[in-house]
CSV table of C-alpha atoms in Angstrom, one decimal:
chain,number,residue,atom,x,y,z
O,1,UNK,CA,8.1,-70.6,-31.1
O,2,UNK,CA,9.2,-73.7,-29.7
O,3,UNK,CA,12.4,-73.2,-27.2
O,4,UNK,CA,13.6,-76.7,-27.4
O,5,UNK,CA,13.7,-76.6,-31.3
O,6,UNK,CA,15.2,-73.1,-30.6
O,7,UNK,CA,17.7,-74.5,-28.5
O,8,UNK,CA,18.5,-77.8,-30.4
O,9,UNK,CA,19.2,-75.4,-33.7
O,10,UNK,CA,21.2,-73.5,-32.1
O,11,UNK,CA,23.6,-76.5,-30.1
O,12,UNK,CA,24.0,-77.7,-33.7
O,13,UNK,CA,25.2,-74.3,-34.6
O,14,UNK,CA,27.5,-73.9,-32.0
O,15,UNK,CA,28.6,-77.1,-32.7
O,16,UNK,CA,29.7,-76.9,-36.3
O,17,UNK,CA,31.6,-74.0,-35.2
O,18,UNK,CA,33.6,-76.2,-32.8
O,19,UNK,CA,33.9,-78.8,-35.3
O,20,UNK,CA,35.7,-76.0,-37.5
O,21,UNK,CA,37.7,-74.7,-35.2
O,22,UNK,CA,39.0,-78.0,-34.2
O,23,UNK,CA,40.0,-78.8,-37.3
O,24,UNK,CA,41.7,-75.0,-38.0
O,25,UNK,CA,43.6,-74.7,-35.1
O,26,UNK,CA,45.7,-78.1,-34.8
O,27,UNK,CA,49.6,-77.1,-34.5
O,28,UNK,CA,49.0,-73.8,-34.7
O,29,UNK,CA,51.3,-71.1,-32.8
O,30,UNK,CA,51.1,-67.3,-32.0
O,31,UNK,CA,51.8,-66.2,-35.9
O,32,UNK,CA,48.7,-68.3,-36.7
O,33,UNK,CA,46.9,-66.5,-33.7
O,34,UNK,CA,47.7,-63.0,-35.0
O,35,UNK,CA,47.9,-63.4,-38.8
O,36,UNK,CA,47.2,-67.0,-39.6
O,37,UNK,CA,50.9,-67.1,-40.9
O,38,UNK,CA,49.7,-65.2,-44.0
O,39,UNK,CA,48.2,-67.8,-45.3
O,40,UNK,CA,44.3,-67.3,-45.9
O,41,UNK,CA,42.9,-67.7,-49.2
O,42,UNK,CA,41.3,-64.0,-50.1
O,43,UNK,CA,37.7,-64.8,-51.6
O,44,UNK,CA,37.3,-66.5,-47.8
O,45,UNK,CA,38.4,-63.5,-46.3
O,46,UNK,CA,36.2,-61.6,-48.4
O,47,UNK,CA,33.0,-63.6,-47.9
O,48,UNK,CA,33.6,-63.4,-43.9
O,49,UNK,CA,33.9,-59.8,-43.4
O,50,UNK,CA,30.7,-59.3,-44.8
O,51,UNK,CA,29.4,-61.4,-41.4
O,52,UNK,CA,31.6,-59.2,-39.4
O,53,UNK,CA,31.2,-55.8,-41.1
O,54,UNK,CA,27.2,-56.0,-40.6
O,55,UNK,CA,26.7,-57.0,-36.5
O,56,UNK,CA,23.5,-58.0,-35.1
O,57,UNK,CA,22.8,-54.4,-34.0
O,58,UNK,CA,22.8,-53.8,-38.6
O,59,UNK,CA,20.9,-56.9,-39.0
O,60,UNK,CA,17.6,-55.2,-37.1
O,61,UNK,CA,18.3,-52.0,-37.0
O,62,UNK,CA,19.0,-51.3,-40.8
O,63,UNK,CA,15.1,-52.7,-42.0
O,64,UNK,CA,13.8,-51.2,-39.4
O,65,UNK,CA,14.9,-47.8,-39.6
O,66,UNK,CA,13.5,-47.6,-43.2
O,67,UNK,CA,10.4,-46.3,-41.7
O,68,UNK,CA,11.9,-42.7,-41.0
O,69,UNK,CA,14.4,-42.5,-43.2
O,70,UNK,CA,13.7,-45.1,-46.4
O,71,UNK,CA,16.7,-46.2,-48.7
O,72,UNK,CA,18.6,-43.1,-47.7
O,73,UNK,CA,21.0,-45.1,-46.1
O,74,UNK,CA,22.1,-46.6,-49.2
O,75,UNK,CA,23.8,-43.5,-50.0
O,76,UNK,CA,26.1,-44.2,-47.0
O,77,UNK,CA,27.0,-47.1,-48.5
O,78,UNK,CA,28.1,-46.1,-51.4
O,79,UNK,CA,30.0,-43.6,-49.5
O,80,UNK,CA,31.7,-46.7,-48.2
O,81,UNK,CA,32.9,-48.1,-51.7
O,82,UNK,CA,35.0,-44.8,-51.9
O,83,UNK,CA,36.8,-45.5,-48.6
O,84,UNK,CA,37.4,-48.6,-48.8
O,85,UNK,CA,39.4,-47.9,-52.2
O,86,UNK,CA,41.2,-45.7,-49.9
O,87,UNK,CA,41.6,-48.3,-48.0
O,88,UNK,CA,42.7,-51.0,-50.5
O,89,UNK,CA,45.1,-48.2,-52.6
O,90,UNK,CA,46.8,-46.2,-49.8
O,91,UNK,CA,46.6,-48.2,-46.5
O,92,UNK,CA,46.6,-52.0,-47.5
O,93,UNK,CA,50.5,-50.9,-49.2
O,94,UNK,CA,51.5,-49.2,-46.0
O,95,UNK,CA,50.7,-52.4,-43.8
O,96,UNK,CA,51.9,-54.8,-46.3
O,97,UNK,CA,54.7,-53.0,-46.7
O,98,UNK,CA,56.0,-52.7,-42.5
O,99,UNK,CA,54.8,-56.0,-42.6
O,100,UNK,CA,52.7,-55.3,-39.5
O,101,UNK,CA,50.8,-57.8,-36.9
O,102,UNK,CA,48.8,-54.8,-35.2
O,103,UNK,CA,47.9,-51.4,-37.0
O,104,UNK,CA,49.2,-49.3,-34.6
O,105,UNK,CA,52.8,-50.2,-34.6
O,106,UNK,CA,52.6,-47.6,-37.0
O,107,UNK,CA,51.9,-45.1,-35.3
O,108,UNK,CA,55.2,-45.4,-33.0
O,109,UNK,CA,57.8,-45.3,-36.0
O,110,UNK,CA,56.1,-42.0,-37.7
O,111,UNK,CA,54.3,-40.0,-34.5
O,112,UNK,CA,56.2,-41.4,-31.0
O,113,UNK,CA,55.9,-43.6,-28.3
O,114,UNK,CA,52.7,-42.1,-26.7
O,115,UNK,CA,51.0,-41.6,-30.5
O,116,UNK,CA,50.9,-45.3,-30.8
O,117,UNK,CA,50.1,-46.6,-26.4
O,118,UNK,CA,47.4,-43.8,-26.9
O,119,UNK,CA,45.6,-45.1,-30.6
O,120,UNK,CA,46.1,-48.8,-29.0
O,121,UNK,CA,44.6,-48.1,-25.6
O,122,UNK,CA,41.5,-45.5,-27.1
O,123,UNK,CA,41.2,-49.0,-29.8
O,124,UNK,CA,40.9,-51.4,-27.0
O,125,UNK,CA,38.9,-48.8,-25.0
O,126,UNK,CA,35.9,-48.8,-28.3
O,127,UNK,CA,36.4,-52.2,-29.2
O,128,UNK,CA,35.4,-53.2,-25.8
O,129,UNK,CA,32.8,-51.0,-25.1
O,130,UNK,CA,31.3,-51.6,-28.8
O,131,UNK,CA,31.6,-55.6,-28.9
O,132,UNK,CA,30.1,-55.7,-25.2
O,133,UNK,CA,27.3,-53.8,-26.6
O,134,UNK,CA,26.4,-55.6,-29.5
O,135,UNK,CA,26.9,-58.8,-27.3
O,136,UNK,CA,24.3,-57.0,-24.9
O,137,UNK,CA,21.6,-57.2,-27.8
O,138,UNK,CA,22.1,-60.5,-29.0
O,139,UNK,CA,22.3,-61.9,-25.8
O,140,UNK,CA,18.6,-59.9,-25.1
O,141,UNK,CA,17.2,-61.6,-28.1
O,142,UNK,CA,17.9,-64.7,-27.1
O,143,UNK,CA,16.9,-64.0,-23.6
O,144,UNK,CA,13.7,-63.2,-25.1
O,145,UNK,CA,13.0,-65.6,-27.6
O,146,UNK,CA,14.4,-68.8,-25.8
O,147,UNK,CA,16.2,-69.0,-22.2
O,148,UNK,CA,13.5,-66.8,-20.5
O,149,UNK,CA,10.7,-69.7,-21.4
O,150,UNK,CA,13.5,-72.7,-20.3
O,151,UNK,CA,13.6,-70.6,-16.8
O,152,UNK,CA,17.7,-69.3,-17.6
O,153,UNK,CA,18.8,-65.9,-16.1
O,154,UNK,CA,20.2,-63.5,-18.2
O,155,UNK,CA,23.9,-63.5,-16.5
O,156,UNK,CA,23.9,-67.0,-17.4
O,157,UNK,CA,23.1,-66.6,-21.2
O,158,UNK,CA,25.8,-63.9,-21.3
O,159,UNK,CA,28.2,-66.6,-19.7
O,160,UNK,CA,27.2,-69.4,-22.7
O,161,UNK,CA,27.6,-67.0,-25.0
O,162,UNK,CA,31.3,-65.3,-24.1
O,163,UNK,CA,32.3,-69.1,-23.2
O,164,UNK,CA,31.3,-70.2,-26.8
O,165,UNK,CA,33.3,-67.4,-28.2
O,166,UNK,CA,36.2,-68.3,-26.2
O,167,UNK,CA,36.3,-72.0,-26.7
O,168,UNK,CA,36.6,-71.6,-30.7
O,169,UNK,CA,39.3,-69.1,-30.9
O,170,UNK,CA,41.6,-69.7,-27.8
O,171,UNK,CA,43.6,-71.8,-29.7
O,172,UNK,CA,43.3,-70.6,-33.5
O,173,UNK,CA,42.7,-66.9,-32.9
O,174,UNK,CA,42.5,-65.4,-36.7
O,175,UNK,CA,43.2,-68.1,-38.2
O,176,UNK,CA,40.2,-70.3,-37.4
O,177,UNK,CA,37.9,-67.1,-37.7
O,178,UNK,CA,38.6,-66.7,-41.1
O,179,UNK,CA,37.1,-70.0,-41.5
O,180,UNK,CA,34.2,-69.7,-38.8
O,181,UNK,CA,33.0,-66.4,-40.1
O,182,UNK,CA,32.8,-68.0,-43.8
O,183,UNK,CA,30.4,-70.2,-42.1
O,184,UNK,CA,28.3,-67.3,-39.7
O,185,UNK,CA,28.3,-65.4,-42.7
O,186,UNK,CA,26.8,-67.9,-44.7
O,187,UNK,CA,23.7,-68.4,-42.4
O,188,UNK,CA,23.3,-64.6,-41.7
O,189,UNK,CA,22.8,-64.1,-45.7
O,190,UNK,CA,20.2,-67.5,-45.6
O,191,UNK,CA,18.2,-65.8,-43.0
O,192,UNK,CA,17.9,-62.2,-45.0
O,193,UNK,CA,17.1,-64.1,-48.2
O,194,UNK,CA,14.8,-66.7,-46.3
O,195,UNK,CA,13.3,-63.6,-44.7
O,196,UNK,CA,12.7,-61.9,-48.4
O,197,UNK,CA,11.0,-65.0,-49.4
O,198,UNK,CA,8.8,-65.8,-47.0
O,199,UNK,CA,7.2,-62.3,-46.9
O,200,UNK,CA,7.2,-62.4,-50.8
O,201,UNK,CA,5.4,-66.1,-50.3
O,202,UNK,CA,3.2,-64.9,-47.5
O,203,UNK,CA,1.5,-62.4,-49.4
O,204,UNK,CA,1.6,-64.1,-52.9
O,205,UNK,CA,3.5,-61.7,-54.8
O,206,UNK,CA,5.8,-62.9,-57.9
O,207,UNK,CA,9.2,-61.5,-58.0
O,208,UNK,CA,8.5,-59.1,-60.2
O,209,UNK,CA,4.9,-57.9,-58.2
O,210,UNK,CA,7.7,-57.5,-55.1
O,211,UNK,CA,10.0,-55.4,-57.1
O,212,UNK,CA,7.2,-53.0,-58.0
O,213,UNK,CA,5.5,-52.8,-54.8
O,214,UNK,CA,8.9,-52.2,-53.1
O,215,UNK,CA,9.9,-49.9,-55.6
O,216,UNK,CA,6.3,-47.5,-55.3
O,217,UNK,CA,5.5,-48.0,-51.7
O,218,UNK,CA,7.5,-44.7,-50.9
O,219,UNK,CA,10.2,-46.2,-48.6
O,220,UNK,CA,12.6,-47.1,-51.6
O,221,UNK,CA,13.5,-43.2,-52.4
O,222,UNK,CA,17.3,-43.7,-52.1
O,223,UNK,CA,18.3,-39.9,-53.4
O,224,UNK,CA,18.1,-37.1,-51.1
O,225,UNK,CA,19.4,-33.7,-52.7
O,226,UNK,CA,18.0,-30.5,-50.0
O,227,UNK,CA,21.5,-29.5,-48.8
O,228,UNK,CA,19.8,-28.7,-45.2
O,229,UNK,CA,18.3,-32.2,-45.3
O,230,UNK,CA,20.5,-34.3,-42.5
O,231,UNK,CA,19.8,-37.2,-45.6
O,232,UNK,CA,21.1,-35.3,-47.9
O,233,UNK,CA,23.1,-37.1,-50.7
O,234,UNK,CA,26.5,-35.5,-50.1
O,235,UNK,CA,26.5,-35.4,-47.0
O,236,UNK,CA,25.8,-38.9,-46.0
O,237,UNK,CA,28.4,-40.4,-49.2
O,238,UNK,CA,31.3,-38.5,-47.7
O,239,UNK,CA,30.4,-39.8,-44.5
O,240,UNK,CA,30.1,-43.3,-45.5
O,241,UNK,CA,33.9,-42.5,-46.7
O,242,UNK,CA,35.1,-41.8,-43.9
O,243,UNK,CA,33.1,-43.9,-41.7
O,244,UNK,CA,34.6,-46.9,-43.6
O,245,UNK,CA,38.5,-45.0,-43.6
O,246,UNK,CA,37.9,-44.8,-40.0
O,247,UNK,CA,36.0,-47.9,-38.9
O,248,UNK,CA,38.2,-50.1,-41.5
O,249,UNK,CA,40.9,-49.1,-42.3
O,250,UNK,CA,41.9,-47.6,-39.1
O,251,UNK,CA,40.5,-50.8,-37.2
O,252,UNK,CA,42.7,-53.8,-36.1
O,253,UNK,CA,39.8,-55.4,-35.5
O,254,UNK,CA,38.7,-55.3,-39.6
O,255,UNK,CA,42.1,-54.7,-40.5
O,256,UNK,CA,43.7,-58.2,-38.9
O,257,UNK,CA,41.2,-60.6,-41.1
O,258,UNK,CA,43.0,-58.6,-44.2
O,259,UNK,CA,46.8,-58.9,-43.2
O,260,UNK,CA,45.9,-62.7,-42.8
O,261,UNK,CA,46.3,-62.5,-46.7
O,262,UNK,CA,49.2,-64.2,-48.6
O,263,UNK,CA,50.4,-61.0,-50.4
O,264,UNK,CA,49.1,-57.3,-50.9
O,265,UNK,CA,47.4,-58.3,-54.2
O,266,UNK,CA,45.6,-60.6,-52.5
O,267,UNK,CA,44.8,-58.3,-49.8
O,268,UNK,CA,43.7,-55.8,-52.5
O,269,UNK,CA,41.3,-58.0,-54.3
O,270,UNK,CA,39.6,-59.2,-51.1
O,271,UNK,CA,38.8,-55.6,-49.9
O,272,UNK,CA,37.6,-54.9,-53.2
O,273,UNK,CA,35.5,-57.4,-54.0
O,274,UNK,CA,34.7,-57.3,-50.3
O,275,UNK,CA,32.8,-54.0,-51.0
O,276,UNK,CA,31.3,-54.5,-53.5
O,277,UNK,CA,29.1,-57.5,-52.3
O,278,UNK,CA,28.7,-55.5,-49.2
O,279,UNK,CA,26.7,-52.9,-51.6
O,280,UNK,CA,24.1,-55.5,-52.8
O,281,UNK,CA,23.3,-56.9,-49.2
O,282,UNK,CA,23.1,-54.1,-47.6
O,283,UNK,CA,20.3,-53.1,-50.2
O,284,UNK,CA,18.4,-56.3,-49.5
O,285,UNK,CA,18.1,-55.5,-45.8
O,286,UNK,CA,16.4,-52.2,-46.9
O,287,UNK,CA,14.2,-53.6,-49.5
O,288,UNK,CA,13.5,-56.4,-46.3
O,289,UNK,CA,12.9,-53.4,-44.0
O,290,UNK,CA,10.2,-52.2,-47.0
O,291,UNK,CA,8.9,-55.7,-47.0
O,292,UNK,CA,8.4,-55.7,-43.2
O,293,UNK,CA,6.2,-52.6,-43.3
O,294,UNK,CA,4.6,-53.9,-46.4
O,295,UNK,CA,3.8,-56.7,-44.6
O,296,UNK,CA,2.4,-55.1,-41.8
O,297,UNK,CA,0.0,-52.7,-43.5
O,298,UNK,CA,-1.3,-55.8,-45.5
O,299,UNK,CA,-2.1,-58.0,-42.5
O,300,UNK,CA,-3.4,-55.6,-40.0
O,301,UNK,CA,-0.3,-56.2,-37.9
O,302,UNK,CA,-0.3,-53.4,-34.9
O,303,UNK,CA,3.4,-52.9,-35.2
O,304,UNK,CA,5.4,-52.5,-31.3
O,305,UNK,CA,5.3,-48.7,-30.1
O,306,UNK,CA,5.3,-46.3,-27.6
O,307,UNK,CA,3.3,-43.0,-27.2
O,308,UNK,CA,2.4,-43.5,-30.8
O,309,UNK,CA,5.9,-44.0,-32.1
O,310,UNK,CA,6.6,-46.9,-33.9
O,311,UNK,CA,9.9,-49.1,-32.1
O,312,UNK,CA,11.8,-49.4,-35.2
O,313,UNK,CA,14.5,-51.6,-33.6
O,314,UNK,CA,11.6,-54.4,-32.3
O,315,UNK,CA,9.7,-54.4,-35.6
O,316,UNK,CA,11.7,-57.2,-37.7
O,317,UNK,CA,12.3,-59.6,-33.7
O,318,UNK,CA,8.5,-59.0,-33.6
O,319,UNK,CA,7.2,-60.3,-36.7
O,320,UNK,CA,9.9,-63.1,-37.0
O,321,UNK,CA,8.9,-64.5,-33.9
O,322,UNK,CA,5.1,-63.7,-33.3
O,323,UNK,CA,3.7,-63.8,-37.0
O,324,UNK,CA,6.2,-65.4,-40.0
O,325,UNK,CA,6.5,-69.3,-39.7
O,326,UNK,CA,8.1,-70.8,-37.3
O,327,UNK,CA,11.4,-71.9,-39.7
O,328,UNK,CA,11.4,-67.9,-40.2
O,329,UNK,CA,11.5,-67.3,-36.7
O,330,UNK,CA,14.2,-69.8,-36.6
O,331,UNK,CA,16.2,-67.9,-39.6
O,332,UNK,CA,15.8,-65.0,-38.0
O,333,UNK,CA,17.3,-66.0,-34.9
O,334,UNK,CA,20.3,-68.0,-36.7
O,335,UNK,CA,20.9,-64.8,-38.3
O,336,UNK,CA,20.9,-62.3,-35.6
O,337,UNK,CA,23.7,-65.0,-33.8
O,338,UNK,CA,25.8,-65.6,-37.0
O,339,UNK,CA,26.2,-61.6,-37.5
O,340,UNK,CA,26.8,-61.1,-33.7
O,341,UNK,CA,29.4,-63.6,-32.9
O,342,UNK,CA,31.3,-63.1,-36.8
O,343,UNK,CA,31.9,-59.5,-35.7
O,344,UNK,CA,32.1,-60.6,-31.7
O,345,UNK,CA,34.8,-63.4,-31.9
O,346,UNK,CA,37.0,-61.2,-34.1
O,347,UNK,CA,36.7,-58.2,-31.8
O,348,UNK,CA,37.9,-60.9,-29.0
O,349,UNK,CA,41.0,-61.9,-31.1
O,350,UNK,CA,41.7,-58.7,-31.9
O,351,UNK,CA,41.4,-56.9,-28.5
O,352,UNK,CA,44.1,-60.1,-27.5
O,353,UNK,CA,46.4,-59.0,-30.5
O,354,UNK,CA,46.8,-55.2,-29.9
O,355,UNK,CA,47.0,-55.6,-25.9
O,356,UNK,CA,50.2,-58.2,-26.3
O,357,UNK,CA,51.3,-56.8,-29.6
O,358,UNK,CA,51.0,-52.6,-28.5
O,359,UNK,CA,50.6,-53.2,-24.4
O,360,UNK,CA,52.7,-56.1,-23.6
O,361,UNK,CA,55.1,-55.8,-26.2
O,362,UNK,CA,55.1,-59.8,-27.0
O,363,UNK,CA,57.3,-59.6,-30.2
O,364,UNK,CA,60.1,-59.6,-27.5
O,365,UNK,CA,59.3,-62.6,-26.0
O,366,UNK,CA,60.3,-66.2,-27.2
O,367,UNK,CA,57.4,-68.3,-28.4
O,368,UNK,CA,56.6,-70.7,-24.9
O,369,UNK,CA,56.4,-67.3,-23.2
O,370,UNK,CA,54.3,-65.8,-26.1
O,371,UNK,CA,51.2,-68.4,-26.2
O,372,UNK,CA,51.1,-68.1,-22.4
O,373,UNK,CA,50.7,-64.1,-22.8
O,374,UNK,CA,47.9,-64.9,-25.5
O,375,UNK,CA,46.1,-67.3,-23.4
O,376,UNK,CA,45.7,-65.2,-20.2
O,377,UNK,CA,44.9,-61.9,-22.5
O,378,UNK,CA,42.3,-63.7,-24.4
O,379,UNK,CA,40.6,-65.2,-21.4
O,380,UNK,CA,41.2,-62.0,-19.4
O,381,UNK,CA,39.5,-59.8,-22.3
O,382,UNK,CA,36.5,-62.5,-22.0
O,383,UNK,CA,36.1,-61.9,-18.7
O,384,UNK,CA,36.0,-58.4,-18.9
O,385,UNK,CA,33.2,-58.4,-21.7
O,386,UNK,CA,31.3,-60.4,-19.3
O,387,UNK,CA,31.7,-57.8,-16.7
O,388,UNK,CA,30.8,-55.1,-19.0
O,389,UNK,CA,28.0,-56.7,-20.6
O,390,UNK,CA,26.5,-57.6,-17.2
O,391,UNK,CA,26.4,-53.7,-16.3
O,392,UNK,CA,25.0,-53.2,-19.4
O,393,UNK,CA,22.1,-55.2,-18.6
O,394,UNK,CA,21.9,-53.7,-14.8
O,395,UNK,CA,21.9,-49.8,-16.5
O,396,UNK,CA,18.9,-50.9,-18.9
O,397,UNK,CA,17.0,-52.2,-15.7
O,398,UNK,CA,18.0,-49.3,-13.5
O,399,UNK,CA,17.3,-47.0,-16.3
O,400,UNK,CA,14.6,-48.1,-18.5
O,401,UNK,CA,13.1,-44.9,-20.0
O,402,UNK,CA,16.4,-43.2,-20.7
O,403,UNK,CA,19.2,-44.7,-23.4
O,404,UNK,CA,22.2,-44.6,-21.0
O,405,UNK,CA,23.8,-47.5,-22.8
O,406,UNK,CA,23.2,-45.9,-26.7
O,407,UNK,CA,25.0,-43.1,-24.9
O,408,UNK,CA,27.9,-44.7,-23.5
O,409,UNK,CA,27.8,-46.7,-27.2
O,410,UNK,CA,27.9,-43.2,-28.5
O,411,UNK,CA,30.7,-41.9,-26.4
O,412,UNK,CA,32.6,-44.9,-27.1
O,413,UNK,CA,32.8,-44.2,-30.7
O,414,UNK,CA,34.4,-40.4,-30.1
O,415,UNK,CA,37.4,-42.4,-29.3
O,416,UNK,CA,37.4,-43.3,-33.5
């Protein structure tokens, strides 16, 4: 793939996102930052939680992993449309109704003082941690598959790519994400049904030959019933229940796009309908991860492994880049940024939100003094995912047989 195409797509990316954020962020003042002043038309917040919700570490991981464990994952998600009712009938009313700029303020009126420093600090503990981490792997893709060739180092990618994030919410915050994820999420669905597409051109199927090779090729098998199965049905729908409770509802990060709502009808109907498009795309990424395999086996394709074990997480970067076109390779690579900075650049806003809202206590301050506490937090918080994404990247060097960074990933999320 050509780096300088590479690197021109993705300038005129980046650059539409600036052009949005310019043009969402005029006169805008810490309300607008936190909760875009409750103005935010639903279906928009609907649309971009999808980008957010699925992170680059979904967007490979989820086709991939259909080797081992085929559509069971689908069950999970379904799980999901449980919680998120939850979510949209007991929680969303609780919120709406204290009228609340971070989550956690809760948590002071009905369990004490230290309840709600300690959910706000283990929040901007995870967050961290987690948004660094998913930073980490987009920022490895594209070290890969463009600034290595052009002769950039990795701590300079990761630079570009925090700097981006910062320059198009400083001044918005929430507000202009609502907008920019719209947009992210609109290219990370392009490059799943591009992706779809092309391997259904490649091999010359029709849409319905794809439907029934997918659907007999023995990695669609959704239902998993053997009780000692760790697949099995009930099992992985009650955790998708509370995975989404949790991980949503419990989650200023996904929680803030969803207060930005006019009213709590509005807030209702978005996490609703919200779900329920999050069930049919996360469905094509498996049939895609059926595809990729399909793929594979018809062209000979020695898939990336080690010892004999496949590298589930390299196969879709592999074939995007080494053996689909080069406008899928481009897709791909659009696709893997859009669903890393829509879940990345809210993360960023809301780590700035519960640190002066729970931390600093900004609600107490007058407004001059309030958009200077914002500024330094957000470009503090930037700095920081720098820092931790850097060590990232000096643990995976240091360590390159062992997973020390999926472990401190999964230690992080304890903290839930």
């Amino acid at each position: 793939m050509n780096a300088y195409l590479v690197l021109t797509v993705i300038i005129l990316y980046f650059a539409v996102l600036l052009v949005i954020a310019y043009f969402t962020s005029r006169e805008t003042d810490t309300n607008a930052f936190f909760i875009a002043n409750k103005q935010s038309p639903w279906y928009l917040v609907a649309f971009g939680m999808i980008g957010a919700s699925l992170s680059g570490v979904t967007f490979i991981s989820i086709p991939g992993a259909v080797l081992n464990t085929q559509f069971s994952y689908f069950q999970v998600v379904l799980g999901y449309l449980l919680g998120y009712l939850a979510i949209a009938t007991i929680l969303l009313p609780l919120y709406y109704r204290l009228n609340l700029i971070s989550i956690y303020t809760y948590l002071e009126s009905r369990f004490g003082f230290w309840s709600y420093k300690t959910g706000a600090f283990f929040f901007l503990l995870s967050r961290t941690v987690g948004a660094a981490f998913r930073l980490f792997l987009a920022a490895m893709v594209l070290q890969v598959g463009l600034f290595t060739p052009l002769g950039i180092p990795f701590w300079v990618t990761t630079v570009i790519s925090i700097l981006l994030i910062w320059i198009y919410t400083y001044q918005g915050g929430i507000q202009t994400i609502v907008w920019t994820d719209t947009f992210q999420t609109t290219f990370l669905l392009l490059a799943l049904v591009s992706s779809v597409y092309l391997i259904k051109d490649s091999l010359d199927w029709s849409w319905g030959e794809l439907v029934r090779e997918v659907s007999t090729s023995g990695y669609a098998k959704i239902w998993f019933w053997e009780w000692q199965g760790p697949n099995n049905f009930f099992k992985q729908f009650l955790s998708g229940a509370f995975i989404a409770i949790v991980m949503t509802g419990l989650d200023q990060d996904m929680m803030q796009k969803n207060l930005t709502c006019r009213n709590l009808r509005d807030a209702q109907k978005n996490m609703l309908w919200f779900s329920l498009v999050l069930v049919v795309v996360n469905f094509i990424f498996l049939s895609l991860g059926a595809l990729l395999y399909l793929y594979s086996h018809e062209m000979a394709v020695a898939l990336p492994a080690r010892e004999g074990v496949v590298l589930t997480d390299r196969v879709y970067p592999y074939l995007a880049f080494n053996h689909f076109s080069v406008f899928a390779g481009v897709a791909f690579l659009l696709g893997i940024i859009a669903a890393t900075y829509a879940s990345a650049d809210s993360a960023l806003t809301s780590l700035t939100t519960s640190f002066c809202v729970d931390i600093l206590n900004i609600n107490r301050e007058e407004e001059a003094r309030r958009r200077r506490m914002v500024r330094r937090a957000h470009l503090g918080f930037s700095g920081l995912l720098v820092v931790v994404i850097l060590l990232f990247n000096e643990l995976n060097r240091a360590y390159p047989e062992s997973n020390v960074i999926g472990n401190l990933f999964t230690a992080a999320g304890y903290t839930y």
